[in-house]
Coordinates of C-alpha atoms in Angstrom, one line a residue:
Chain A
X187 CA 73.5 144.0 128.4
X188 CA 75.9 146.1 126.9
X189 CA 78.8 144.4 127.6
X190 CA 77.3 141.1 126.7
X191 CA 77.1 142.0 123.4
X192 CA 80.7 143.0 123.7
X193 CA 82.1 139.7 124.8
X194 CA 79.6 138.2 122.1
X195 CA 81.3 139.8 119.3
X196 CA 84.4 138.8 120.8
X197 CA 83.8 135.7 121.0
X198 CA 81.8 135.4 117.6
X199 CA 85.0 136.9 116.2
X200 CA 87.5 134.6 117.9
X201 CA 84.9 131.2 117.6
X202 CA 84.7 131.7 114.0
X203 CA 88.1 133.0 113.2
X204 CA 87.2 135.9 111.3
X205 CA 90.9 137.9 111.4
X206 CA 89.5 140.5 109.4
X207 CA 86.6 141.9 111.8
X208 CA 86.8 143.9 114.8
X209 CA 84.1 144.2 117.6
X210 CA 83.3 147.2 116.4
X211 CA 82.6 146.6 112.9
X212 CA 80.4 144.2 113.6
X213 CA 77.2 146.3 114.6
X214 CA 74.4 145.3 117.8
X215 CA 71.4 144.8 114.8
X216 CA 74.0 143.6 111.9
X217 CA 72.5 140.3 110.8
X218 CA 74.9 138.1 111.1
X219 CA 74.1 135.5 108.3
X220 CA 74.2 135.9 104.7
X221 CA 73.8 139.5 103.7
X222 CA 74.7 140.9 107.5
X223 CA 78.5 139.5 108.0
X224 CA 78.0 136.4 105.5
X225 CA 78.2 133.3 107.9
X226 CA 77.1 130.2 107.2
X227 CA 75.7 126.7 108.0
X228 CA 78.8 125.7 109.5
X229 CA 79.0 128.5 111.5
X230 CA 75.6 128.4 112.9
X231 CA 76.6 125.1 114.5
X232 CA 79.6 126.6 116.1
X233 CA 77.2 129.5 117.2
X234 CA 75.1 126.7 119.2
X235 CA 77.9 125.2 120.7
X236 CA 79.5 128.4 121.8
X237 CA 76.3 129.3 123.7
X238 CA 76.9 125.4 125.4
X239 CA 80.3 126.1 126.3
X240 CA 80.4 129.7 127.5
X241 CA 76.7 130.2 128.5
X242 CA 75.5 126.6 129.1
X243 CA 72.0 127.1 127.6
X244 CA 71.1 124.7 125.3
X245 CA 69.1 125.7 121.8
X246 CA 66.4 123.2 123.3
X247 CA 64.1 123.6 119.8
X248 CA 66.3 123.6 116.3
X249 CA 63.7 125.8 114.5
X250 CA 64.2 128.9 116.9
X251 CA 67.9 129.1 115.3
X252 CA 67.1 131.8 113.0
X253 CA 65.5 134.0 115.2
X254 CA 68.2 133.4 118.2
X255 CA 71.2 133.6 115.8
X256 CA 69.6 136.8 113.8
X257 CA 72.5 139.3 115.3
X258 CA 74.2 139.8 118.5
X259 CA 71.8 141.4 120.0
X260 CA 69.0 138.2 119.5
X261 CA 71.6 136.4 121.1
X262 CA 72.3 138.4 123.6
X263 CA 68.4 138.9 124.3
X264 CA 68.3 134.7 124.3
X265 CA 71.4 134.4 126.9
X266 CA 69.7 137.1 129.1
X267 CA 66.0 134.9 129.0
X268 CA 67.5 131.6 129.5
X269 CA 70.4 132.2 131.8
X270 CA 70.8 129.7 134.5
X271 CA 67.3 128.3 133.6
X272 CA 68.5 125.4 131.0
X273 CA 71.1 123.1 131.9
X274 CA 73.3 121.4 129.5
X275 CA 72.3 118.1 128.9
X276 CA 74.9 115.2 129.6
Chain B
X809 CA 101.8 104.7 77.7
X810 CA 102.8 108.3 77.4
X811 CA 100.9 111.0 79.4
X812 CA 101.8 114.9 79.2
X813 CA 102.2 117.2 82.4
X814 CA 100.7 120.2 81.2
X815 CA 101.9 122.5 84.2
X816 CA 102.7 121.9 87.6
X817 CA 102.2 124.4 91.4
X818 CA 104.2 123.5 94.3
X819 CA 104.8 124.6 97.3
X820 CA 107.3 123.2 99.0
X821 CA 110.7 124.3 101.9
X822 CA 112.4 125.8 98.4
X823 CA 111.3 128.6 96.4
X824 CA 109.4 126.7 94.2
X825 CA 106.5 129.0 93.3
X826 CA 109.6 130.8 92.2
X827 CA 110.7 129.8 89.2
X828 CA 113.7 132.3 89.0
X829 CA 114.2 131.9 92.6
X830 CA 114.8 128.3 92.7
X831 CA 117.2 128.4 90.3
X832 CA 119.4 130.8 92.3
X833 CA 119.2 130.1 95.6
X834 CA 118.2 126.8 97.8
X835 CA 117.0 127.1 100.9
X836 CA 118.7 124.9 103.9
X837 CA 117.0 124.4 107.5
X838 CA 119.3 123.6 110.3
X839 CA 116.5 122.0 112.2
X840 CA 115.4 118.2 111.7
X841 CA 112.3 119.4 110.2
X842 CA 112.0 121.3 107.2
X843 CA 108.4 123.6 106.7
X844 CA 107.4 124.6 103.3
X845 CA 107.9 128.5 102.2
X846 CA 104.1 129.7 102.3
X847 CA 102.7 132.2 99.6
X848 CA 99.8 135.1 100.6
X849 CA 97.3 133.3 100.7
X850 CA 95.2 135.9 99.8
X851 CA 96.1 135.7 96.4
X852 CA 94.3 132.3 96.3
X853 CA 91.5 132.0 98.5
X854 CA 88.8 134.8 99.5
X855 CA 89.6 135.9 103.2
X856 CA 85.9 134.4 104.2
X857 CA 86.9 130.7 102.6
X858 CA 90.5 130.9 104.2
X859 CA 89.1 131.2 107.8
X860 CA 88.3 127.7 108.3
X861 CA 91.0 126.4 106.5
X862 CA 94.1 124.9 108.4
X863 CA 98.2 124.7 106.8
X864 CA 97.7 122.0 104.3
X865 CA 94.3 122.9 102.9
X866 CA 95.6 126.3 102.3
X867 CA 98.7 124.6 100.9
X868 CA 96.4 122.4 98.6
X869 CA 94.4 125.2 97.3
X870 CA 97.1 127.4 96.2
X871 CA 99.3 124.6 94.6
X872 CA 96.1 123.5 92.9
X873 CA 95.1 126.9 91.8
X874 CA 98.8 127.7 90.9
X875 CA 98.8 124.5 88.1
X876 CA 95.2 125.6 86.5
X877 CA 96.6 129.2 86.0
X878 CA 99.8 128.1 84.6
X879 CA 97.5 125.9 82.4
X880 CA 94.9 128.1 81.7
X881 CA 92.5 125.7 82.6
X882 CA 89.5 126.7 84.7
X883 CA 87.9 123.2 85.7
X884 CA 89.7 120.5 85.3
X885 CA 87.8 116.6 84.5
X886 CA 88.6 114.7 87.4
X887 CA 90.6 115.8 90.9
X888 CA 93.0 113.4 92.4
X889 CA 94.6 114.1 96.0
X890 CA 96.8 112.4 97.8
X891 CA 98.0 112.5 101.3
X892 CA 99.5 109.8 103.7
X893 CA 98.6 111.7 106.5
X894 CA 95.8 113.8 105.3
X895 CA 94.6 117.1 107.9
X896 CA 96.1 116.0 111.2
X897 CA 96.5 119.5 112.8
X898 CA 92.7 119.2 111.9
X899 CA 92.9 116.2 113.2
X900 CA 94.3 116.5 116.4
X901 CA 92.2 119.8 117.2
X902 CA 89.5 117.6 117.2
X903 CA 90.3 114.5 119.5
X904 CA 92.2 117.6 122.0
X905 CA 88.2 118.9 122.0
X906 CA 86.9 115.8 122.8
X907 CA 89.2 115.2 125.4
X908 CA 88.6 118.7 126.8
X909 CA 84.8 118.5 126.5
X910 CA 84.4 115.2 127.6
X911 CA 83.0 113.9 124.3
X912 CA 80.4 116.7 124.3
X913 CA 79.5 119.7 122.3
X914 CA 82.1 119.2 119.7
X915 CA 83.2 122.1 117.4
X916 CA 81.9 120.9 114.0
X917 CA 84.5 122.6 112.1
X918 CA 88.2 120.6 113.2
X919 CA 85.6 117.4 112.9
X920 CA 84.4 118.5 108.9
X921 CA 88.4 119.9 108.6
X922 CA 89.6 116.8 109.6
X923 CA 88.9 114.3 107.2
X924 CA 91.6 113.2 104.7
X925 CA 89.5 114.6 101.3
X926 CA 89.1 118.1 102.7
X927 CA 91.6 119.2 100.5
X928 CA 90.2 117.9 97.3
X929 CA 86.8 118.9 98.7
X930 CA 87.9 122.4 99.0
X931 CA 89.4 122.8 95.8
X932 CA 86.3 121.2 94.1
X933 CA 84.7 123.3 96.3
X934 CA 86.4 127.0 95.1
X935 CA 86.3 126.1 91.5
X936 CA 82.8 124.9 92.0
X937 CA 84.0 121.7 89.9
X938 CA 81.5 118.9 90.3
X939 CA 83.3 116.6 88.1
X940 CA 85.2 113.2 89.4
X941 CA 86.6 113.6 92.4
X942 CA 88.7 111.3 94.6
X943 CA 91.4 111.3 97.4
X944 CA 94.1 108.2 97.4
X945 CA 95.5 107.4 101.2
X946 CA 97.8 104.8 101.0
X947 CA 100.9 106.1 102.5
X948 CA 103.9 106.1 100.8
X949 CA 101.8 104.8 97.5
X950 CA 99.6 107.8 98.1
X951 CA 100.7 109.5 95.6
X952 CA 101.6 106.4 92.6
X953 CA 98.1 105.0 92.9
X954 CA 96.6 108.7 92.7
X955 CA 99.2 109.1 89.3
X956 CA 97.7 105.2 88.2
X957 CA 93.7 106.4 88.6
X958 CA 94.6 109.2 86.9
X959 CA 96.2 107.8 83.6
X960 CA 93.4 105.1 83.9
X961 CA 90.6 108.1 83.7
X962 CA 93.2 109.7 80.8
X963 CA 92.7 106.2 79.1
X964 CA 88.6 106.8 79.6
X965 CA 88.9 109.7 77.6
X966 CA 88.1 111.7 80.9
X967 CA 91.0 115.0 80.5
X968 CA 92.2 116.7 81.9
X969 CA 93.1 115.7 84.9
X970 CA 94.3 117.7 88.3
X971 CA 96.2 115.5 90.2
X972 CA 98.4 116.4 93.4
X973 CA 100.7 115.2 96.4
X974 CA 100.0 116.6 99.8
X975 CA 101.2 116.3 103.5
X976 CA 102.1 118.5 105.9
X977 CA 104.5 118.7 109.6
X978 CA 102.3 119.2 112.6
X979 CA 104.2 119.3 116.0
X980 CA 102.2 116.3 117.5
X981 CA 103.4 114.1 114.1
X982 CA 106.9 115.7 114.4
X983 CA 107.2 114.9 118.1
X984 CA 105.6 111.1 118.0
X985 CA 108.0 110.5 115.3
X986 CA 111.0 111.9 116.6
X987 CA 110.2 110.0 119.5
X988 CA 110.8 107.0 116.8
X989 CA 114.2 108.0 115.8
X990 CA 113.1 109.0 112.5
X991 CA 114.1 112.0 112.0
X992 CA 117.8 113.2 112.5
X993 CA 119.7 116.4 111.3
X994 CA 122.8 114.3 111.6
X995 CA 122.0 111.4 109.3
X996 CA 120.6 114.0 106.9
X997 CA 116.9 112.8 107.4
X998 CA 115.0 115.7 108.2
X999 CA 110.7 116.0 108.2
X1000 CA 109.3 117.6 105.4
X1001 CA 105.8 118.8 104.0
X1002 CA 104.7 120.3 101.0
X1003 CA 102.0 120.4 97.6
X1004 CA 102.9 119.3 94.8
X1005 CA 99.9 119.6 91.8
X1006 CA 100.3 118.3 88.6
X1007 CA 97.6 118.6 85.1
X1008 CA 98.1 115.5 82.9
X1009 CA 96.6 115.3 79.8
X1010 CA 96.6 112.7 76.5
X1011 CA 96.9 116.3 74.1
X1012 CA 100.3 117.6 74.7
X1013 CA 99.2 121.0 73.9
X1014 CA 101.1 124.3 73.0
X1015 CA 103.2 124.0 76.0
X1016 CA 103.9 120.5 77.9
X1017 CA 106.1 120.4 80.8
X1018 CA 107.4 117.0 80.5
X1019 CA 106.0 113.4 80.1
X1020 CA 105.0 111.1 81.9
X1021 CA 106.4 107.8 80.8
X1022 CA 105.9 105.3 83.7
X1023 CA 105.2 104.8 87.6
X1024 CA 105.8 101.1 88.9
X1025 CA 105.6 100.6 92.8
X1026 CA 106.9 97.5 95.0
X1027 CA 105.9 96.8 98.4
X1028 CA 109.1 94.9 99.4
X1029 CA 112.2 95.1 101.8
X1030 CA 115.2 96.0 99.0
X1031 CA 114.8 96.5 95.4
X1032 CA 117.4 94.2 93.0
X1033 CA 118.8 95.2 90.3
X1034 CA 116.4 92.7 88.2
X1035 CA 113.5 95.6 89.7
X1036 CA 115.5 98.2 87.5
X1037 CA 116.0 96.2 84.6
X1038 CA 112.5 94.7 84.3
X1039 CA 111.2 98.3 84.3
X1040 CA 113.6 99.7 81.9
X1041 CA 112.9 97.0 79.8
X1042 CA 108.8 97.3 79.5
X1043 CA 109.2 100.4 79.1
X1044 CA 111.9 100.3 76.4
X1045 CA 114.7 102.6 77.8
X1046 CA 117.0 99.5 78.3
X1047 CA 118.8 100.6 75.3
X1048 CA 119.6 104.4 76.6
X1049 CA 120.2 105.5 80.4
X1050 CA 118.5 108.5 82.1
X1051 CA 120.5 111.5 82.0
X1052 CA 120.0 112.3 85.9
X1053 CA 118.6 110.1 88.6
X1054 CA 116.4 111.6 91.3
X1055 CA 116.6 109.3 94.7
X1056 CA 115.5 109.7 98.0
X1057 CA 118.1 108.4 99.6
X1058 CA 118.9 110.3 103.0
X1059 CA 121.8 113.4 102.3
X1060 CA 124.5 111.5 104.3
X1061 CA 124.5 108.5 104.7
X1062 CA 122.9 107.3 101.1
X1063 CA 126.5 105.2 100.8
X1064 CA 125.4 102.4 103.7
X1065 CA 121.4 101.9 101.9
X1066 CA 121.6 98.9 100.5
X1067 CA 119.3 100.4 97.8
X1068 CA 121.5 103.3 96.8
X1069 CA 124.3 100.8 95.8
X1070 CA 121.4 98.8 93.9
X1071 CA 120.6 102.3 92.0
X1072 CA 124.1 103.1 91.7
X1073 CA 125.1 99.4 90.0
X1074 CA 122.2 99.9 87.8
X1075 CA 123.2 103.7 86.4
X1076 CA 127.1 103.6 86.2
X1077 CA 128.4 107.3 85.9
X1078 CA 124.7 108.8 85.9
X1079 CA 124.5 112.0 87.8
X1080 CA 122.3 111.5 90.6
X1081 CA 120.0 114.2 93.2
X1082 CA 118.9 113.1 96.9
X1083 CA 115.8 115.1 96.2
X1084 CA 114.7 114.9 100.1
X1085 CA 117.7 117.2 100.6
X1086 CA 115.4 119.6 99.1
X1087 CA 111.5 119.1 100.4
X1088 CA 112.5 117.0 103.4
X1089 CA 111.2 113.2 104.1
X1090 CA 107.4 112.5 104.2
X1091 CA 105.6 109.8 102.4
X1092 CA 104.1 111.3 99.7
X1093 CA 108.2 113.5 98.6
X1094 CA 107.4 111.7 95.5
X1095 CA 105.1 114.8 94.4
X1096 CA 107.9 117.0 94.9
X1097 CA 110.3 114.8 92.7
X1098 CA 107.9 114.6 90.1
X1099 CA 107.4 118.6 89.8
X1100 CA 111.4 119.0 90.2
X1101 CA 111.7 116.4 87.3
X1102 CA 109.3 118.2 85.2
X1103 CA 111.0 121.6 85.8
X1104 CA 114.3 120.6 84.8
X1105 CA 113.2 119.1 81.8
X1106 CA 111.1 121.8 80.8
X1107 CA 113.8 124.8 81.7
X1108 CA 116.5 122.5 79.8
X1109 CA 119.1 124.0 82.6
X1110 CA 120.3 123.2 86.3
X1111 CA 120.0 125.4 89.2
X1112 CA 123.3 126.7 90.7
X1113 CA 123.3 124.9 93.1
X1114 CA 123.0 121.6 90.9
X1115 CA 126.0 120.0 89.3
X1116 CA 127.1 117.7 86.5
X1117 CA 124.4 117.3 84.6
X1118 CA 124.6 117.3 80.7
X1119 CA 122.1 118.9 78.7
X1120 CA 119.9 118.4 76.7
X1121 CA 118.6 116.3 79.2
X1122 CA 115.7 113.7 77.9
X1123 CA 114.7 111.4 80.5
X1124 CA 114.9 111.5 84.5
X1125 CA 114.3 108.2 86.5
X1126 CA 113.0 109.0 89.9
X1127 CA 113.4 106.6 92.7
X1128 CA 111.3 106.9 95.9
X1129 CA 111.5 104.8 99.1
X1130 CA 110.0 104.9 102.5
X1131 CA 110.1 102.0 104.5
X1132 CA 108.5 99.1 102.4
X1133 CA 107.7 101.1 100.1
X1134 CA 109.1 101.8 96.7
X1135 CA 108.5 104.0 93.5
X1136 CA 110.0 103.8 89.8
X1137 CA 109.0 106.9 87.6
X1138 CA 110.6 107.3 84.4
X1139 CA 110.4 111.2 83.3
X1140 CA 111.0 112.4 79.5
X1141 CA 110.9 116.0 77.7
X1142 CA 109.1 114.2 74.7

């Protein structure tokens, strides 16, 4: 689990080009919108298709967003629960 | 129809968000492409905004934001960009992902960065302007139609205005048009890129830049000699020639364009600039020869690098052609 959330804020950091973060600035329970690391719509739709590309799990319902995309370690909670269960559509 | 540049922000292969700088030194390349000097970003764009933003937005931004400082101006009545090309590294990010993906799950940012009004979005965007806003594509009349909207908005009452030339060298569009035989260190005609902004007003102000007399186009194989006459005519400078002529003629081999001995005919003894010697060829140079006009008729004085021109200098006729398509300006310092 722990090094999930590692290669998350990796790749959160690298997907969404944000040069002036490290992993660890970024912290497991830091919310990661707004007020947390100030991301934005945009950036929630790169969130969902980084979990298609790397994970291939599919946000199957829009409205669970919020609560997947709170911080890295929602996300990280998410990719554990639906790992291998949901395909990616094609 | 007189229209006053108020000030100018360019960035472009020369020093040209150097005032001093440009004076004293030009920059060469000694490839067949020729990339614009980039300023820190950082002094333009918060570090969060400029993530997302490719070359030419960047470039567009701090051009743009360079002219409203020198103006003082926070939010200008209407923005005008124009691009030939618009965001291609954008651009080709994009299709590359939906090769790569197979048409699925599609990063939304290249796709939204892609589009040919990003960078008048994201200036509108950063000043939070919601006023008119409007992006011209139309190749090499990019930037001539985006100069005609604005004087017509100027005429509306609607000022001022922030309008701007933009394009930018990506290796794909360098490559595929090398491929062409367009570009060629040894005929002089090199790729360029660069951001040329511009605020034009009716109200000269406390501090104009130049004027902004007249811009004609013609969509035609050669100009004649007639073309130049006819313009200098309407616009009553038959009776006194430009003190400098700014032409894009390639650097070497201007003596074999069948144009250049048209322009030469018309202007007898007229000092003369290849202006793409200095920002390189793309379609929308014109931006950059407007801003150079402007500069030298504001400073009253040539770089050191620049020869034979008399001062006071009062009116610059800039020539533009690429391909089929070709550009009168007439330039004045009142």
């Amino acid at each position: 689990m722990d090094n999930l959330k590692e290669k998350l804020k990796v790749q959160v950091i690298e997907r969404l080009n944000l040069k002036d973060l490290k992993p660890g600035d970024i912290g497991d329970d830091q919310p990661l919108f707004v007020e947390g690391i100030g991301l934005d719509s945009i950036d929630a739709l790169e969130l969902i298709v980084l979990l298609q590309q790397e994970y291939n799990i599919k946000l199957s319902n829009a409205e669970d967003g919020p609560r997947v995309f709170h911080s890295i370690r929602t996300m990280a909670d998410y990719i554990t629960a639906n790992s291998g269960a949901v395909k990616v559509s094609t | 129809m007189k229209d006053y540049i108020i000030s100018t922000g360019n960035i472009s292969p020369q020093h040209s968000m150097d005032v001093d700088a440009f004076f004293n030194s030009r920059n060469e390349t000694s490839n067949n492409f020729f990339n614009a000097l980039e300023p820190d970003y950082a002094a333009f764009v918060d570090s969060k905004m400029i993530r997302r933003m490719s070359r030419i937005v960047k470039m567009g931004v701090a051009a743009s934001t360079t002219c409203l400082r020198n103006a003082g101006v926070e939010i200008p009545a209407a923005i005008l960009t124009a691009t030939a090309y618009g965001c291609l590294e954008d651009s080709a990010t994009f299709l590359r992902k939906m090769i790569e993906f197979d048409e699925q799950m599609l990063s939304p940012t290249a796709f939204i960065q892609s589009t040919h009004n990003t960078v008048g979005a994201q200036i509108a965007l950063l000043l939070k302007c919601h006023h008119y806003n409007n992006t011209i594509v139309h190749r090499a009349f990019s930037f001539e139609n985006a100069l005609t909207e604005s004087r017509l908005l100027l005429e509306e009452g609607i000022s001022p205005v922030l309008v701007g030339a933009i394009d930018e060298i990506t290796y794909d569009r360098h490559a595929i048009l090398s491929r062409f035989g367009l570009y060629k260190r040894d005929s002089g005609n090199i790729a360029g890129e660069g951001a040329a902004f511009f605020l034009l007003s009716k109200q000269p102000g406390n501090n104009y830049q130049a004027v902004l007399k007249a811009v004609q186009s013609f969509y035609k194989a050669d100009i004649v000699q007639e073309d130049i006459s006819k313009f200098l005519t309407t616009h009553e400078m038959d009776a006194e020639l430009p003190g400098l002529i700014l032409h894009s003629e390639t650097v070497y081999d201007k003596t074999k364009g069948k144009n250049y001995r048209v322009l030469k005919n018309a202007f007898p003894g007229i000092p003369e600039f290849a202006f793409k010697s200095l920002c390189g060829d793309f379609p929308t140079s014109s931006g950059f020869a407007l801003w150079f006009a402007s500069l030298l008729l504001k400073e009253q004085k040539a770089p050191v690098w620049m020869h034979g021109i008399k001062f006071p200098l009062k009116n610059i006729f800039i020539y533009q052609q690429d391909g089929l398509h070709h550009s009168f300006y007439l330039i004045s310092s009142d």
